[in-house]
Amino acid sequence: MLSFEVPAFEINGLTVFRDHALPSQFYCAAPPPVVARSGGRDMFDLMAYSVELKHSVLSGTAIPEELGAGFLTLGSECVLSAAQRSAVLGELASRTGQAQDQISLAGIPYHAGNVRVIALDKISVPGEPAADPGSATPVKGRPTFVEQILGTGQPALLGDLRSIFSLSLSQEGVAFLKGLYEDKAAPVGVVYDLKFYGLRPAVEAVVHANLSRIFEHFGGSLGVGYAWAKAEIKAGIDHLTETSDIRIELTSQAVGEEAKQSKELALSLFRDRIVQEMFRPITQAAPTPPAGLLGGLGGAGTGSVGSSTGVNLTLELKRTYEDKAVTYSFRERAPEERTHAPQSFLNVMLSPAETAQHVHQISLDDPFFEVLEVLVTGPSREELEALGIRQIAVNLRYGGSAQGNPPPDTAQLIFRPDSTGDKTFAVKRRGRRSLAYSAALTYEFLPRSATDGDSFRYELPERTRTGRSLLINPSADFGVLNVEVEAGRLPPDTQEVDVVLTYPAEAAASASNSHPTDFKAEQHFRLTPTDTASGPLRWQVRTQAVELRLYAAQSTFVFSDGGSYTAPPRPQSDALLRIDSPFSAVRQLLIKPVLASDQITQITVELDYHDESGLYRRTRVVELVPPFASLTHTWPILDAARQTLRYRVTVHESGLLSEGEWEETDEPSLIVGSAAHRVGRVDVRLIGPPLAEVGLDALQVKVQLLPAGAHDPPSDPQSVLLQGTDTGATLTLNLAPNQPLRYRYQTTAFKSDGSAKESAWKDMTTSPLILSTRTL
């Protein structure tokens, strides 16, 4: 998946991201938009009329209201040219040391977006009526150039990001645009607002910031939307870091160059987060910030829309931010949504002769007014295949069935993966006053194992249109959820993870929450920690409802000892679902066999760890056999404070089984042996001055358990070495059934002059064992 690893490559004005897993895979951001091409020809036509429409001198001529006084049709796309692609590949090969023919370069997989158009005195906003760029009403008496912008909204998100639109022009607008294009000007601009997911790299640092101070620093308190370049935002964030309004705290023990790099990476991720949260792309000129607004950055904030700094961002409209510290943690590697806004004014680089072919001067008695011709652009082959579309049928109808009108003209255009590109619908008007036509779409899909849909056929209702260009955009006609599932950070003893994805999320919570006829989809995946070569697993959900709901993910972790844990279902919206460990700590238990008899042949230890609040249980049976070595068992737990477990010990001795009772412990170790086994403790404590003050380098203390009976063999002595500032230690002795604590001890003092003094053995029956450093 695309990774936000720092630094991203900046090559010839294009941003290139790495892949989080494949060193040879890179993703290139969409370049600035240009005029689209269809059939080797620029998608650009300016229609102009030779007489004023309101006072036609031609008897009987009826001009449809949809035409205005003329119109401009334009198409835009963000295409990486062959020269740009070759330059990017060459630069990547040079910077990474990889062979150019081994590098794979793909476009960023955008999952949502829209496009805005600015044309002279009009700006379009997706989902809203076209409006003036400024807040004030146009001055009375001034001409209106652009009457309406049609056909903008969502671009085709796969392939070339194509978007097509029409401008309904006034007479002044026709003349104005004609003159501008003849002078090589670029009066129409577009701004794409594209969203994509990437994997944020993990860095052991957190950032503490005050959003109110950042908002005020960039002019938010002034109530005016100033324009900023990303370089200026970076300088502003760096300045706030120097003034301690932004603080970076390392959560690791890194020092030196490693710590410096961690701080730089955290600050870079924080800058990207602030740009995404506080700023938005703009399409028109904004006021230049007054001197000093950047807080002494030395004129870094004096750029304008036309400057070389490439100002294209402004603060989101918000009255204020709460004056409190906010912490951003970057310690987890997680998917994150970001926005990319390629934008430009569309240059039509044509010679005078070519321009004349695209500027049409039309007389009112021209056959143009007797023919309705619509250019229909379908999805690319890649988009059809990615969405599993078998075909799209576009049913077009011109004319109604009202009395006195001629019968409607109809046509059907078919788009398939082997039949893409642009198609034309052309019919005669035959006296009809309106140029409005209707289009109804029918999508048919292929059955695919990795795709769940509510139907294999979508019949969209008929819609009336007036533009002479029609873009078939599946992203705007139905909803598509694409999810990639991959294994993240898993517990070490995980054998596999079963993942159940449910759409919508409410269906996973309770079947009673949704109507039986509601669409539900479910997909099962199985992940193994060792299977990383196959890449992420993919699931696609397709619904006739454009607005997608959340999906739910529930994971069952199966461990190598046969245990399992099923996490509760969680609502998700991420396109990349990384399955990480839900456990916060590890429970460790040392099982130490201590044999009270040489007749013991096996020790069985039953363990039962139960976290009732987390609905998590782990059971295990441990069998110890000769030569009876200590074993350490670990398992992940949800709550670090929940350490208590139940255990039962069964001892196999001389053909008999001695089964103990269930007991509880929260200790990190467990001593097992005979059923009646007991443990005695001897706490050695030193009193008096430190060893060095009495001339000693170290003190060795030996402890030996005294036999319970006259014929019992003596046990091996245990010893502990105290030195420096040590003041004590603890020794454990294994006691036979009903045996009292009786032991003897011996000390060996190692003097600073190199000599050693060994004491005689002394018997003791109490603990602690207190020794004075003055008498050693």
PDB file of N, CA, C and O in Angstrom, residues 551-579:
ATOM      1  N   TYR A 551     -18.552  -0.439   7.636  1.00  0.00           N
ATOM      2  CA  TYR A 551     -18.538  -1.895   7.713  1.00  0.00           C
ATOM      3  C   TYR A 551     -17.922  -2.309   9.055  1.00  0.00           C
ATOM      4  O   TYR A 551     -17.305  -1.488   9.744  1.00  0.00           O
ATOM      5  N   ALA A 552     -18.137  -3.545   9.441  1.00  0.00           N
ATOM      6  CA  ALA A 552     -17.620  -4.054  10.718  1.00  0.00           C
ATOM      7  C   ALA A 552     -16.579  -5.128  10.452  1.00  0.00           C
ATOM      8  O   ALA A 552     -16.690  -5.894   9.490  1.00  0.00           O
ATOM      9  N   ALA A 553     -15.577  -5.162  11.307  1.00  0.00           N
ATOM     10  CA  ALA A 553     -14.527  -6.175  11.226  1.00  0.00           C
ATOM     11  C   ALA A 553     -14.425  -6.884  12.572  1.00  0.00           C
ATOM     12  O   ALA A 553     -14.323  -6.238  13.619  1.00  0.00           O
ATOM     13  N   GLN A 554     -14.465  -8.205  12.531  1.00  0.00           N
ATOM     14  CA  GLN A 554     -14.311  -9.019  13.744  1.00  0.00           C
ATOM     15  C   GLN A 554     -13.218 -10.046  13.493  1.00  0.00           C
ATOM     16  O   GLN A 554     -13.264 -10.774  12.502  1.00  0.00           O
ATOM     17  N   SER A 555     -12.248 -10.091  14.394  1.00  0.00           N
ATOM     18  CA  SER A 555     -11.088 -10.964  14.216  1.00  0.00           C
ATOM     19  C   SER A 555     -11.046 -12.014  15.313  1.00  0.00           C
ATOM     20  O   SER A 555     -11.279 -11.711  16.492  1.00  0.00           O
ATOM     21  N   THR A 556     -10.748 -13.237  14.921  1.00  0.00           N
ATOM     22  CA  THR A 556     -10.542 -14.340  15.859  1.00  0.00           C
ATOM     23  C   THR A 556      -9.090 -14.781  15.754  1.00  0.00           C
ATOM     24  O   THR A 556      -8.640 -15.234  14.698  1.00  0.00           O
ATOM     25  N   PHE A 557      -8.339 -14.635  16.844  1.00  0.00           N
ATOM     26  CA  PHE A 557      -6.932 -14.995  16.886  1.00  0.00           C
ATOM     27  C   PHE A 557      -6.808 -16.433  17.382  1.00  0.00           C
ATOM     28  O   PHE A 557      -7.260 -16.760  18.484  1.00  0.00           O
ATOM     29  N   VAL A 558      -6.210 -17.297  16.580  1.00  0.00           N
ATOM     30  CA  VAL A 558      -6.007 -18.696  16.930  1.00  0.00           C
ATOM     31  C   VAL A 558      -4.521 -18.885  17.224  1.00  0.00           C
ATOM     32  O   VAL A 558      -3.670 -18.562  16.388  1.00  0.00           O
ATOM     33  N   PHE A 559      -4.208 -19.436  18.405  1.00  0.00           N
ATOM     34  CA  PHE A 559      -2.827 -19.555  18.842  1.00  0.00           C
ATOM     35  C   PHE A 559      -2.307 -20.971  18.629  1.00  0.00           C
ATOM     36  O   PHE A 559      -3.076 -21.921  18.452  1.00  0.00           O
ATOM     37  N   SER A 560      -0.997 -21.077  18.659  1.00  0.00           N
ATOM     38  CA  SER A 560      -0.342 -22.350  18.347  1.00  0.00           C
ATOM     39  C   SER A 560      -0.665 -23.443  19.367  1.00  0.00           C
ATOM     40  O   SER A 560      -0.551 -24.630  19.058  1.00  0.00           O
ATOM     41  N   ASP A 561      -1.093 -23.072  20.586  1.00  0.00           N
ATOM     42  CA  ASP A 561      -1.444 -24.088  21.591  1.00  0.00           C
ATOM     43  C   ASP A 561      -2.912 -24.481  21.517  1.00  0.00           C
ATOM     44  O   ASP A 561      -3.401 -25.215  22.376  1.00  0.00           O
ATOM     45  N   GLY A 562      -3.640 -23.988  20.506  1.00  0.00           N
ATOM     46  CA  GLY A 562      -5.046 -24.328  20.354  1.00  0.00           C
ATOM     47  C   GLY A 562      -5.996 -23.310  20.952  1.00  0.00           C
ATOM     48  O   GLY A 562      -7.205 -23.379  20.718  1.00  0.00           O
ATOM     49  N   GLY A 563      -5.495 -22.363  21.736  1.00  0.00           N
ATOM     50  CA  GLY A 563      -6.350 -21.333  22.316  1.00  0.00           C
ATOM     51  C   GLY A 563      -6.771 -20.319  21.259  1.00  0.00           C
ATOM     52  O   GLY A 563      -6.198 -20.234  20.172  1.00  0.00           O
ATOM     53  N   SER A 564      -7.771 -19.534  21.596  1.00  0.00           N
ATOM     54  CA  SER A 564      -8.268 -18.538  20.652  1.00  0.00           C
ATOM     55  C   SER A 564      -8.885 -17.381  21.423  1.00  0.00           C
ATOM     56  O   SER A 564      -9.230 -17.501  22.604  1.00  0.00           O
ATOM     57  N   TYR A 565      -9.022 -16.268  20.731  1.00  0.00           N
ATOM     58  CA  TYR A 565      -9.702 -15.089  21.273  1.00  0.00           C
ATOM     59  C   TYR A 565     -10.438 -14.392  20.139  1.00  0.00           C
ATOM     60  O   TYR A 565      -9.857 -14.121  19.082  1.00  0.00           O
ATOM     61  N   THR A 566     -11.714 -14.124  20.357  1.00  0.00           N
ATOM     62  CA  THR A 566     -12.529 -13.425  19.369  1.00  0.00           C
ATOM     63  C   THR A 566     -12.773 -12.005  19.853  1.00  0.00           C
ATOM     64  O   THR A 566     -13.427 -11.799  20.887  1.00  0.00           O
ATOM     65  N   ALA A 567     -12.228 -11.043  19.136  1.00  0.00           N
ATOM     66  CA  ALA A 567     -12.420  -9.642  19.496  1.00  0.00           C
ATOM     67  C   ALA A 567     -13.826  -9.198  19.109  1.00  0.00           C
ATOM     68  O   ALA A 567     -14.411  -9.716  18.157  1.00  0.00           O
ATOM     69  N   PRO A 568     -14.384  -8.243  19.819  1.00  0.00           N
ATOM     70  CA  PRO A 568     -15.727  -7.755  19.450  1.00  0.00           C
ATOM     71  C   PRO A 568     -15.687  -7.059  18.098  1.00  0.00           C
ATOM     72  O   PRO A 568     -14.660  -6.496  17.715  1.00  0.00           O
ATOM     73  N   PRO A 569     -16.790  -7.105  17.339  1.00  0.00           N
ATOM     74  CA  PRO A 569     -16.813  -6.413  16.035  1.00  0.00           C
ATOM     75  C   PRO A 569     -16.682  -4.908  16.228  1.00  0.00           C
ATOM     76  O   PRO A 569     -17.262  -4.337  17.151  1.00  0.00           O
ATOM     77  N   ARG A 570     -15.924  -4.289  15.330  1.00  0.00           N
ATOM     78  CA  ARG A 570     -15.702  -2.853  15.417  1.00  0.00           C
ATOM     79  C   ARG A 570     -16.058  -2.193  14.093  1.00  0.00           C
ATOM     80  O   ARG A 570     -15.652  -2.684  13.041  1.00  0.00           O
ATOM     81  N   PRO A 571     -16.804  -1.086  14.135  1.00  0.00           N
ATOM     82  CA  PRO A 571     -17.105  -0.362  12.890  1.00  0.00           C
ATOM     83  C   PRO A 571     -15.822   0.196  12.280  1.00  0.00           C
ATOM     84  O   PRO A 571     -14.923   0.657  12.992  1.00  0.00           O
ATOM     85  N   GLN A 572     -15.748   0.153  10.965  1.00  0.00           N
ATOM     86  CA  GLN A 572     -14.562   0.597  10.256  1.00  0.00           C
ATOM     87  C   GLN A 572     -14.978   1.419   9.035  1.00  0.00           C
ATOM     88  O   GLN A 572     -16.052   1.241   8.477  1.00  0.00           O
ATOM     89  N   SER A 573     -14.070   2.308   8.621  1.00  0.00           N
ATOM     90  CA  SER A 573     -14.259   3.041   7.369  1.00  0.00           C
ATOM     91  C   SER A 573     -13.008   3.028   6.515  1.00  0.00           C
ATOM     92  O   SER A 573     -13.031   3.502   5.382  1.00  0.00           O
ATOM     93  N   ASP A 574     -11.902   2.482   7.055  1.00  0.00           N
ATOM     94  CA  ASP A 574     -10.629   2.517   6.344  1.00  0.00           C
ATOM     95  C   ASP A 574     -10.638   1.589   5.142  1.00  0.00           C
ATOM     96  O   ASP A 574     -11.180   0.480   5.191  1.00  0.00           O
ATOM     97  N   ALA A 575      -9.988   2.056   4.077  1.00  0.00           N
ATOM     98  CA  ALA A 575      -9.837   1.211   2.898  1.00  0.00           C
ATOM     99  C   ALA A 575      -8.774   0.143   3.131  1.00  0.00           C
ATOM    100  O   ALA A 575      -8.821  -0.919   2.517  1.00  0.00           O
ATOM    101  N   LEU A 576      -7.808   0.424   3.999  1.00  0.00           N
ATOM    102  CA  LEU A 576      -6.802  -0.566   4.373  1.00  0.00           C
ATOM    103  C   LEU A 576      -7.056  -0.983   5.808  1.00  0.00           C
ATOM    104  O   LEU A 576      -7.000  -0.166   6.732  1.00  0.00           O
ATOM    105  N   LEU A 577      -7.361  -2.253   6.005  1.00  0.00           N
ATOM    106  CA  LEU A 577      -7.621  -2.790   7.341  1.00  0.00           C
ATOM    107  C   LEU A 577      -6.424  -3.627   7.756  1.00  0.00           C
ATOM    108  O   LEU A 577      -6.179  -4.712   7.219  1.00  0.00           O
ATOM    109  N   ARG A 578      -5.656  -3.124   8.706  1.00  0.00           N
ATOM    110  CA  ARG A 578      -4.509  -3.849   9.252  1.00  0.00           C
ATOM    111  C   ARG A 578      -4.947  -4.538  10.538  1.00  0.00           C
ATOM    112  O   ARG A 578      -5.463  -3.890  11.445  1.00  0.00           O
ATOM    113  N   ILE A 579      -4.758  -5.830  10.590  1.00  0.00           N
ATOM    114  CA  ILE A 579      -5.142  -6.606  11.770  1.00  0.00           C
ATOM    115  C   ILE A 579      -3.966  -6.613  12.734  1.00  0.00           C
ATOM    116  O   ILE A 579      -2.954  -7.275  12.508  1.00  0.00           O
TER     117      ILE A 579
END
